[in-house]
Coordinates of C-alpha atoms in Angstrom, one line a residue:
M3 CA 0.6 0.1 0.1
I4 CA 3.0 2.7 1.1
C5 CA 4.4 1.1 -2.5
F6 CA 1.6 2.1 -4.3
K7 CA 1.0 5.2 -3.0
Y8 CA 5.1 6.2 -3.3
A9 CA 4.3 5.8 -7.0
Q10 CA 1.1 7.5 -7.1
I11 CA 3.1 10.5 -6.1
T12 CA 6.0 10.1 -8.3
I13 CA 3.6 9.6 -11.0
V14 CA 1.8 12.9 -10.5
F15 CA 5.0 14.6 -9.3
Y16 CA 6.6 13.7 -12.9
L17 CA 4.0 14.9 -14.7
D18 CA 3.5 17.9 -12.9
F19 CA 7.3 18.7 -13.5
N20 CA 7.2 17.6 -17.1
Y21 CA 4.3 19.8 -17.8
K22 CA 5.5 22.8 -16.3
Y23 CA 8.9 22.1 -18.2
L24 CA 6.5 21.4 -21.6
M25 CA 4.8 24.8 -21.2
Q26 CA 7.8 26.6 -20.6
K27 CA 8.8 29.0 -23.8
N28 CA 11.7 30.0 -25.4
Q29 CA 11.8 33.8 -24.3
K30 CA 14.5 34.9 -26.9
L31 CA 12.6 33.4 -29.8
N32 CA 9.1 34.5 -28.0
K33 CA 10.4 38.0 -28.3
W34 CA 11.7 37.5 -31.7
L35 CA 8.7 36.2 -32.6
W36 CA 6.0 39.0 -31.5
K37 CA 9.1 41.4 -33.0
W38 CA 8.0 39.7 -36.3
H39 CA 4.3 39.5 -35.3
F40 CA 4.0 43.3 -34.6
I41 CA 5.9 44.4 -37.5
A42 CA 3.7 42.5 -39.7
G43 CA 0.7 44.0 -38.1
M44 CA 1.6 47.0 -38.2
V45 CA 1.7 46.7 -42.4
S46 CA -1.3 44.2 -43.0
L47 CA -3.9 45.3 -40.3
P48 CA -5.0 48.5 -42.6
F49 CA -5.5 46.4 -45.5
I50 CA -7.0 43.1 -42.9
L51 CA -10.0 45.4 -42.1
I52 CA -10.6 46.3 -45.7
L53 CA -10.7 42.9 -46.5
S54 CA -12.9 41.5 -43.5
I55 CA -15.4 44.6 -43.9
T56 CA -16.1 43.9 -47.2
G57 CA -16.5 40.6 -46.9
I58 CA -18.8 40.6 -44.3
I59 CA -21.1 43.0 -46.6
Y60 CA -20.2 40.8 -49.9
L61 CA -21.7 37.8 -47.9
F62 CA -25.2 39.7 -48.3
K63 CA -24.9 39.7 -51.7
A64 CA -27.6 37.8 -52.6
D65 CA -29.8 39.6 -50.4
Y66 CA -28.9 43.2 -51.6
E67 CA -29.3 41.7 -55.2
A68 CA -32.8 39.7 -54.9
P69 CA -34.8 42.3 -54.9
K70 CA -33.3 44.7 -57.4
Q71 CA -33.7 42.2 -59.8
K72 CA -36.7 40.6 -59.1
D73 CA -38.4 42.6 -61.8
V74 CA -36.1 41.4 -64.5
K75 CA -35.4 37.5 -63.6
E76 CA -39.4 36.8 -62.7
V77 CA -42.3 37.1 -64.9
I78 CA -46.4 36.7 -64.9
V79 CA -47.3 33.1 -66.4
Q80 CA -49.6 33.7 -69.0
G81 CA -50.6 30.7 -71.4
T82 CA -48.3 28.8 -73.6
P83 CA -44.3 29.9 -73.6
I84 CA -42.8 30.0 -76.6
S85 CA -40.0 27.8 -78.0
L86 CA -36.8 28.8 -76.6
Q87 CA -35.2 28.2 -80.4
E88 CA -37.5 31.0 -80.9
Q89 CA -36.5 32.8 -77.7
W90 CA -33.2 32.5 -78.1
K91 CA -33.3 34.6 -81.8
I92 CA -35.0 37.6 -79.2
A93 CA -31.9 37.5 -77.3
K94 CA -29.6 37.3 -80.1
T95 CA -31.3 40.2 -81.7
H96 CA -31.5 42.3 -78.5
A97 CA -28.0 41.2 -76.9
T98 CA -25.2 43.3 -77.6
K99 CA -22.8 40.5 -77.9
K100 CA -23.9 37.5 -78.7
P101 CA -25.1 34.8 -76.1
N102 CA -23.1 32.0 -75.3
A103 CA -25.5 29.9 -73.3
V104 CA -28.3 29.6 -71.8
I105 CA -29.8 28.7 -68.0
I106 CA -32.1 26.6 -67.6
P107 CA -35.4 27.9 -65.8
T108 CA -36.5 25.7 -62.7
A109 CA -39.4 27.2 -62.3
T110 CA -42.5 28.5 -64.6
N111 CA -42.5 32.6 -63.4
Q112 CA -38.8 32.7 -63.8
A113 CA -37.4 34.7 -67.3
T114 CA -35.2 32.8 -69.5
E115 CA -31.5 33.9 -69.0
F116 CA -29.2 34.2 -71.5
V117 CA -25.5 34.7 -71.4
S118 CA -23.0 36.7 -73.0
G119 CA -19.4 36.7 -71.8
R120 CA -17.4 35.4 -69.0
F121 CA -15.9 36.3 -65.8
G122 CA -15.5 39.7 -65.6
G123 CA -17.3 40.7 -69.3
K124 CA -20.2 38.6 -68.2
S125 CA -24.0 39.6 -68.8
S126 CA -27.5 38.5 -68.8
L127 CA -30.3 39.3 -71.0
Y128 CA -33.5 38.0 -69.8
V129 CA -36.3 36.4 -72.2
N130 CA -40.3 36.4 -70.8
P131 CA -41.0 32.8 -72.3
Y132 CA -44.5 34.0 -72.5
T133 CA -44.8 37.4 -74.6
G134 CA -41.2 37.4 -76.0
E135 CA -39.8 40.5 -74.4
V136 CA -37.2 41.4 -72.9
S137 CA -37.4 41.8 -69.1
G138 CA -33.8 43.6 -68.7
V139 CA -30.3 43.0 -69.0
I140 CA -28.3 42.0 -65.8
T141 CA -24.3 43.4 -65.9
P142 CA -22.6 42.4 -63.5
K143 CA -19.9 44.3 -63.4
D144 CA -22.1 47.5 -63.3
S145 CA -23.4 46.5 -59.6
V146 CA -22.7 47.5 -56.5
M147 CA -21.3 43.9 -55.3
F148 CA -19.1 44.1 -57.9
T149 CA -17.3 47.0 -56.9
V150 CA -17.1 45.5 -53.6
R151 CA -15.5 42.0 -54.7
K152 CA -13.3 44.1 -56.5
L153 CA -12.4 45.7 -53.5
H154 CA -11.9 42.7 -51.4
G155 CA -10.0 41.2 -54.6
E156 CA -8.1 44.1 -55.5
L157 CA -8.8 47.5 -53.6
L158 CA -9.9 49.2 -57.2
L159 CA -6.1 49.1 -58.2
G160 CA -6.3 46.2 -60.9
G161 CA -3.4 44.4 -61.2
F162 CA -1.5 46.1 -58.9
G163 CA -4.0 45.6 -56.0
T164 CA -4.5 42.5 -56.6
K165 CA -0.7 41.7 -55.7
I166 CA -1.2 43.8 -52.6
V167 CA -3.8 41.8 -51.4
E168 CA -1.7 38.4 -52.3
L169 CA 1.1 40.3 -50.0
I170 CA -1.3 40.3 -47.2
A171 CA -2.8 37.1 -47.6
C172 CA 0.9 35.9 -47.1
W173 CA 1.7 38.2 -44.3
M174 CA -1.5 37.1 -42.5
I175 CA -0.1 33.5 -42.9
V176 CA 2.9 34.6 -40.9
L177 CA 0.8 36.6 -38.5
I178 CA -1.2 33.5 -37.1
L179 CA 1.5 31.2 -36.6
T180 CA 3.6 33.5 -35.0
G181 CA 0.4 34.6 -32.9
I182 CA 0.0 31.4 -32.1
Y183 CA 3.5 30.7 -30.6
V184 CA 3.8 34.3 -28.6
W185 CA 0.0 33.7 -27.2
W186 CA 0.8 30.0 -26.3
P187 CA 0.0 29.6 -22.2
G188 CA 4.0 29.7 -20.7
R189 CA 2.3 29.4 -17.4
G190 CA -0.4 26.8 -17.3
W191 CA -3.4 26.7 -18.8
Q192 CA -6.5 28.9 -17.3
L193 CA -9.9 30.4 -18.0
K194 CA -9.3 33.8 -18.3
G195 CA -6.5 35.4 -20.4
F196 CA -7.5 31.8 -22.4
F197 CA -10.3 31.6 -23.4
I198 CA -12.1 34.9 -22.1
P199 CA -10.2 38.2 -21.9
R200 CA -9.5 39.5 -18.5
T201 CA -11.3 42.4 -16.9
G202 CA -10.2 43.2 -13.9
V203 CA -6.3 44.5 -14.5
D204 CA -6.4 47.5 -17.1
K205 CA -7.9 48.3 -20.5
R206 CA -4.4 47.2 -22.0
T207 CA -4.7 43.7 -20.7
F208 CA -8.3 43.4 -22.1
Y209 CA -7.7 44.5 -25.4
R210 CA -4.6 42.4 -25.7
D211 CA -6.6 39.1 -24.3
L212 CA -9.4 40.4 -27.0
H213 CA -6.9 40.1 -30.0
S214 CA -5.0 37.0 -28.7
I215 CA -7.7 35.1 -27.8
T216 CA -10.5 35.6 -30.9
G217 CA -7.1 35.2 -33.3
F218 CA -6.2 32.0 -31.3
W219 CA -10.0 30.3 -31.8
V220 CA -10.5 31.4 -35.4
S221 CA -7.1 30.8 -36.5
I222 CA -8.0 27.4 -38.3
L223 CA -10.5 29.7 -39.9
L224 CA -8.8 31.7 -41.1
M225 CA -6.0 29.8 -42.9
M226 CA -8.6 27.9 -44.6
I227 CA -10.3 30.9 -45.9
L228 CA -6.6 31.9 -47.3
A229 CA -6.5 28.8 -48.8
G230 CA -9.9 29.8 -50.5
G231 CA -8.4 32.9 -51.7
L232 CA -4.6 32.3 -52.7
P233 CA -4.9 30.2 -55.6
W234 CA -6.9 32.8 -56.8
T235 CA -4.2 35.4 -56.8
D236 CA -1.1 36.4 -59.3
V237 CA 2.1 35.4 -58.4
F238 CA 1.0 32.3 -56.4
G239 CA -2.2 31.6 -58.3
S240 CA 0.3 31.0 -61.7
N241 CA 2.4 29.1 -59.8
F242 CA -0.6 27.0 -58.4
K243 CA -1.6 26.2 -62.3
T244 CA 1.8 25.2 -63.5
L245 CA 1.6 23.0 -60.4
Q246 CA -2.1 21.5 -61.5
K247 CA -0.8 21.3 -64.8
V248 CA 2.4 19.7 -64.5
T249 CA 1.0 16.7 -61.9
N250 CA -2.2 16.5 -64.2
T251 CA -4.3 17.6 -61.2
G252 CA -6.6 20.3 -62.7
Y253 CA -9.9 19.8 -64.9
P254 CA -9.1 17.2 -67.3
S255 CA -9.1 18.2 -71.1
T256 CA -12.3 17.6 -72.3
W257 CA -13.9 19.6 -69.9
D258 CA -14.3 22.4 -72.0
A259 CA -14.7 21.0 -75.5
R260 CA -11.9 22.7 -77.0
K261 CA -10.6 19.0 -78.1
L262 CA -14.1 17.8 -79.0
Q263 CA -15.7 18.5 -82.6
S264 CA -19.3 17.3 -84.2
N265 CA -19.7 15.3 -86.7
T266 CA -19.8 17.5 -89.9
T267 CA -19.7 14.7 -92.6
E268 CA -23.2 13.3 -92.9
A269 CA -24.6 16.3 -90.7
P270 CA -27.8 17.9 -91.8
Q271 CA -27.7 21.7 -92.7
D272 CA -28.2 23.1 -89.3
F273 CA -27.6 22.0 -85.2
I274 CA -30.8 20.3 -83.6
S275 CA -32.7 23.3 -82.0
L276 CA -32.5 24.9 -78.5
D277 CA -35.6 22.8 -77.5
Q278 CA -34.2 19.7 -78.5
M279 CA -31.1 20.3 -76.5
M280 CA -33.2 21.1 -73.7
V281 CA -35.1 17.8 -73.1
K282 CA -31.2 16.4 -73.1
A283 CA -30.1 18.5 -70.6
T284 CA -33.2 17.8 -68.4
S285 CA -32.8 14.8 -68.8
L286 CA -29.8 14.4 -67.0
N287 CA -31.6 15.1 -63.7
L288 CA -28.8 17.7 -62.9
S289 CA -28.3 19.7 -59.6
G290 CA -27.9 23.1 -59.0
D291 CA -28.0 25.8 -62.2
V292 CA -27.7 24.4 -65.2
A293 CA -26.4 25.6 -68.1
I294 CA -26.6 25.0 -72.3
T295 CA -23.2 26.1 -73.9
F296 CA -23.6 26.9 -77.3
P297 CA -21.2 25.3 -80.0
K298 CA -18.2 27.7 -81.0
G299 CA -18.4 27.5 -85.1
P300 CA -19.6 24.9 -87.3
N301 CA -17.7 21.9 -85.9
G302 CA -18.8 22.8 -82.2
V303 CA -20.2 21.0 -79.6
Y304 CA -22.8 21.7 -77.2
S305 CA -22.2 21.3 -73.9
V306 CA -24.5 20.8 -70.5
S307 CA -23.0 21.7 -67.3
N308 CA -24.5 22.2 -63.9
T309 CA -23.5 24.7 -60.9
N310 CA -23.7 23.2 -57.3
P311 CA -21.3 24.5 -54.9
M312 CA -23.5 23.0 -51.7
D313 CA -22.7 19.5 -53.3
L314 CA -19.5 19.9 -55.6
A315 CA -19.3 16.0 -56.0
S316 CA -23.2 16.4 -58.8
Q317 CA -21.2 18.4 -60.6
K318 CA -20.8 17.4 -64.0
K319 CA -20.5 18.2 -68.0
V320 CA -21.8 16.4 -70.9
H321 CA -21.1 17.4 -74.5
F322 CA -23.2 16.5 -77.3
D323 CA -22.9 16.9 -81.4
A324 CA -24.8 19.9 -82.4
Y325 CA -26.2 18.3 -85.4
T326 CA -27.3 14.7 -83.9
G327 CA -27.7 15.2 -80.4
K328 CA -25.8 12.2 -79.8
Q329 CA -23.5 12.2 -76.5
L330 CA -20.4 12.1 -77.1
L331 CA -18.3 12.4 -73.3
A332 CA -19.3 13.1 -69.9
N333 CA -17.1 14.8 -67.4
H334 CA -17.7 13.5 -63.7
W335 CA -16.8 15.6 -60.5
D336 CA -14.3 12.6 -60.2
D337 CA -12.3 13.4 -63.4
V338 CA -11.5 15.9 -61.7
G339 CA -8.1 16.7 -60.6
I340 CA -7.5 16.5 -56.6
L341 CA -5.8 20.2 -56.8
M342 CA -8.4 21.6 -58.7
Q343 CA -11.1 19.7 -56.1
G344 CA -9.4 20.9 -53.2
R345 CA -9.4 24.4 -55.3
M346 CA -13.5 24.7 -55.8
W347 CA -14.3 23.5 -52.2
F348 CA -12.1 25.9 -50.0
M349 CA -13.4 29.0 -52.8
A350 CA -17.0 27.7 -51.8
F351 CA -15.9 27.3 -48.4
H352 CA -14.8 30.6 -48.3
Q353 CA -17.7 32.1 -50.2
G354 CA -20.1 30.7 -47.6
E355 CA -21.5 29.2 -50.8
F356 CA -22.6 25.6 -48.7
G357 CA -25.6 26.4 -47.0
T358 CA -26.5 28.5 -43.5
W359 CA -24.5 26.9 -41.9
N360 CA -21.2 27.9 -44.0
W361 CA -22.6 31.4 -44.6
V362 CA -22.8 31.8 -40.5
L363 CA -19.7 30.8 -40.2
M364 CA -18.1 33.2 -42.7
L365 CA -20.1 35.7 -40.8
L366 CA -18.6 35.2 -37.6
T367 CA -14.9 34.9 -38.7
S368 CA -14.9 38.7 -40.2
I369 CA -16.4 39.9 -37.9
A370 CA -14.1 38.5 -35.2
L371 CA -11.5 39.5 -38.0
T372 CA -12.3 42.9 -37.6
V373 CA -13.1 42.8 -33.8
M374 CA -9.6 41.4 -33.4
S375 CA -8.0 43.8 -35.5
I376 CA -9.6 46.7 -34.1
A377 CA -8.5 44.9 -30.5
A378 CA -4.9 45.1 -31.7
I379 CA -4.6 48.8 -32.8
V380 CA -6.6 49.7 -29.4
S381 CA -3.8 47.7 -27.2
Y382 CA -1.0 49.4 -29.6
V383 CA -1.8 52.9 -28.6
L384 CA -2.6 52.2 -25.0
R385 CA 0.6 50.4 -25.0
K386 CA 2.8 52.9 -26.8
K387 CA 5.0 55.8 -25.9
P388 CA 4.9 59.1 -27.0
K389 CA 7.4 59.3 -30.0
K390 CA 8.6 55.9 -30.3
W391 CA 6.6 52.9 -32.4
G392 CA 6.7 50.6 -29.6
V393 CA 8.4 47.7 -31.8
P394 CA 9.3 44.8 -29.4
K395 CA 12.7 44.7 -28.5
V396 CA 14.6 41.3 -29.1
P397 CA 18.1 40.8 -27.0
A398 CA 21.2 41.1 -28.8
S399 CA 22.4 37.2 -27.6
F400 CA 19.6 35.9 -29.7
K401 CA 20.8 33.7 -32.9
V402 CA 17.7 32.5 -34.9
G403 CA 17.5 28.7 -35.0
Y404 CA 18.0 26.4 -38.4
G405 CA 14.4 25.3 -37.7
I406 CA 13.4 28.8 -38.3
V407 CA 15.7 29.8 -41.3
V408 CA 14.1 26.5 -43.1
L409 CA 10.7 27.3 -42.5
L410 CA 11.1 30.9 -43.7
I411 CA 12.8 29.5 -46.8
I412 CA 9.8 27.6 -47.5
L413 CA 7.4 30.2 -47.4
S414 CA 9.2 32.3 -49.6
V415 CA 9.5 30.0 -52.2
V416 CA 5.7 29.0 -51.8
F417 CA 4.7 32.7 -51.5
P418 CA 7.4 34.3 -53.6
L419 CA 6.0 37.9 -53.1
F420 CA 6.2 36.7 -49.3
G421 CA 9.8 35.8 -50.2
G422 CA 10.6 39.0 -52.1
S423 CA 9.0 41.5 -49.4
L424 CA 10.7 39.7 -46.3
I425 CA 14.1 40.1 -48.2
I426 CA 13.4 43.8 -48.6
I427 CA 12.6 43.8 -44.7
I428 CA 15.7 42.0 -43.9
G429 CA 17.8 44.1 -45.9
V430 CA 16.5 47.1 -44.1
E431 CA 17.0 45.9 -40.8
Y432 CA 20.7 44.7 -41.7
W433 CA 20.9 48.9 -43.1
R434 CA 19.8 50.2 -39.7
K435 CA 22.6 48.0 -37.9
K436 CA 25.2 48.8 -39.9
R437 CA 24.5 52.8 -39.6
K438 CA 23.6 52.3 -36.0
I439 CA 27.1 51.0 -35.2
A440 CA 28.9 53.1 -37.7
S441 CA 27.4 56.5 -35.7
I442 CA 28.5 54.8 -32.2

């Protein structure tokens, strides 16, 4: 019995000692990382606030635009609708740019949408299927939400702004990694200061806790959001696309139908009608928004595809001979490479498209990012001494370990803009130290 008690005491002492040992941090490394966290925050915070606030606004895009577009998209049901082929002729006559696709209506009171262009140059012309009248044209680039999106993605500065946003996104990764280490409790886990901000000390402590605690609990979500945005940037995104191409992990080559052709050898004089194609498209029972893309040139093919972010695995692209209507090829989501699947998943998550839970999660995360950014600014103002920047000081004896160097090299290779900015900052630091030594 005595031996058992002795063993218990020994185990408890051993675990307690090792727990305290493991919880101890390298204080010099902690100060060095805090310094870089501070520098990254000083540069990034104004832009992070813009990104978080515009992200919150853009989440309400559908709610904002729905009532404004109702008169264009909805019609009064009256009698029998005219053929889709006839509607296409009407759309072609009134559209500024020839339509290249039609969206299959899912309700009897919907106007038929004919799409022209792609991406930023996209516009939609709507035809009343009962009267043949054009109910209106919607051009996304002329909308308020398009401006919000441009502000969110490129700060309204075009390609230059896109690179700034990419650079900020890269430094946000550094902020998250360094912030977790700096925040990690060094004297054990406690309710206050870990789960909730401390309120019984001073204002600066409260705002610092609000910043660090909020940042820690949303860090994984922020990483996922960044993963949804970075593949669409200029430099990293371009490298990502190259990697997809080299590893054959993007869309299959037949996804966009450029390598497919209709059989014109024994073909009739004209394509099959859009009404016949709609019957074929409807028979596929695709979920989400279903589009029929028109043939490009006399050898082109009809393509039927669906967009359904809530269930990416249900997305398909099926190609048909434009003259006979024969199915030529069907691409399923499983045919899409793993990198593209991941890219599309994180983008849909980033935009809150997986349903209400995802939308609410993105809204709360964006609000949390805004709150923690403001809390960081307030904490800095309360800490800052007059006529000083308040940059955390690092002991002169501190030497950066090989592990940190390797990590920085990896981040610089993966994120070239981060690597370039890091070289500039290190160069400025080196010049400042040389100048300081020379002045002594």
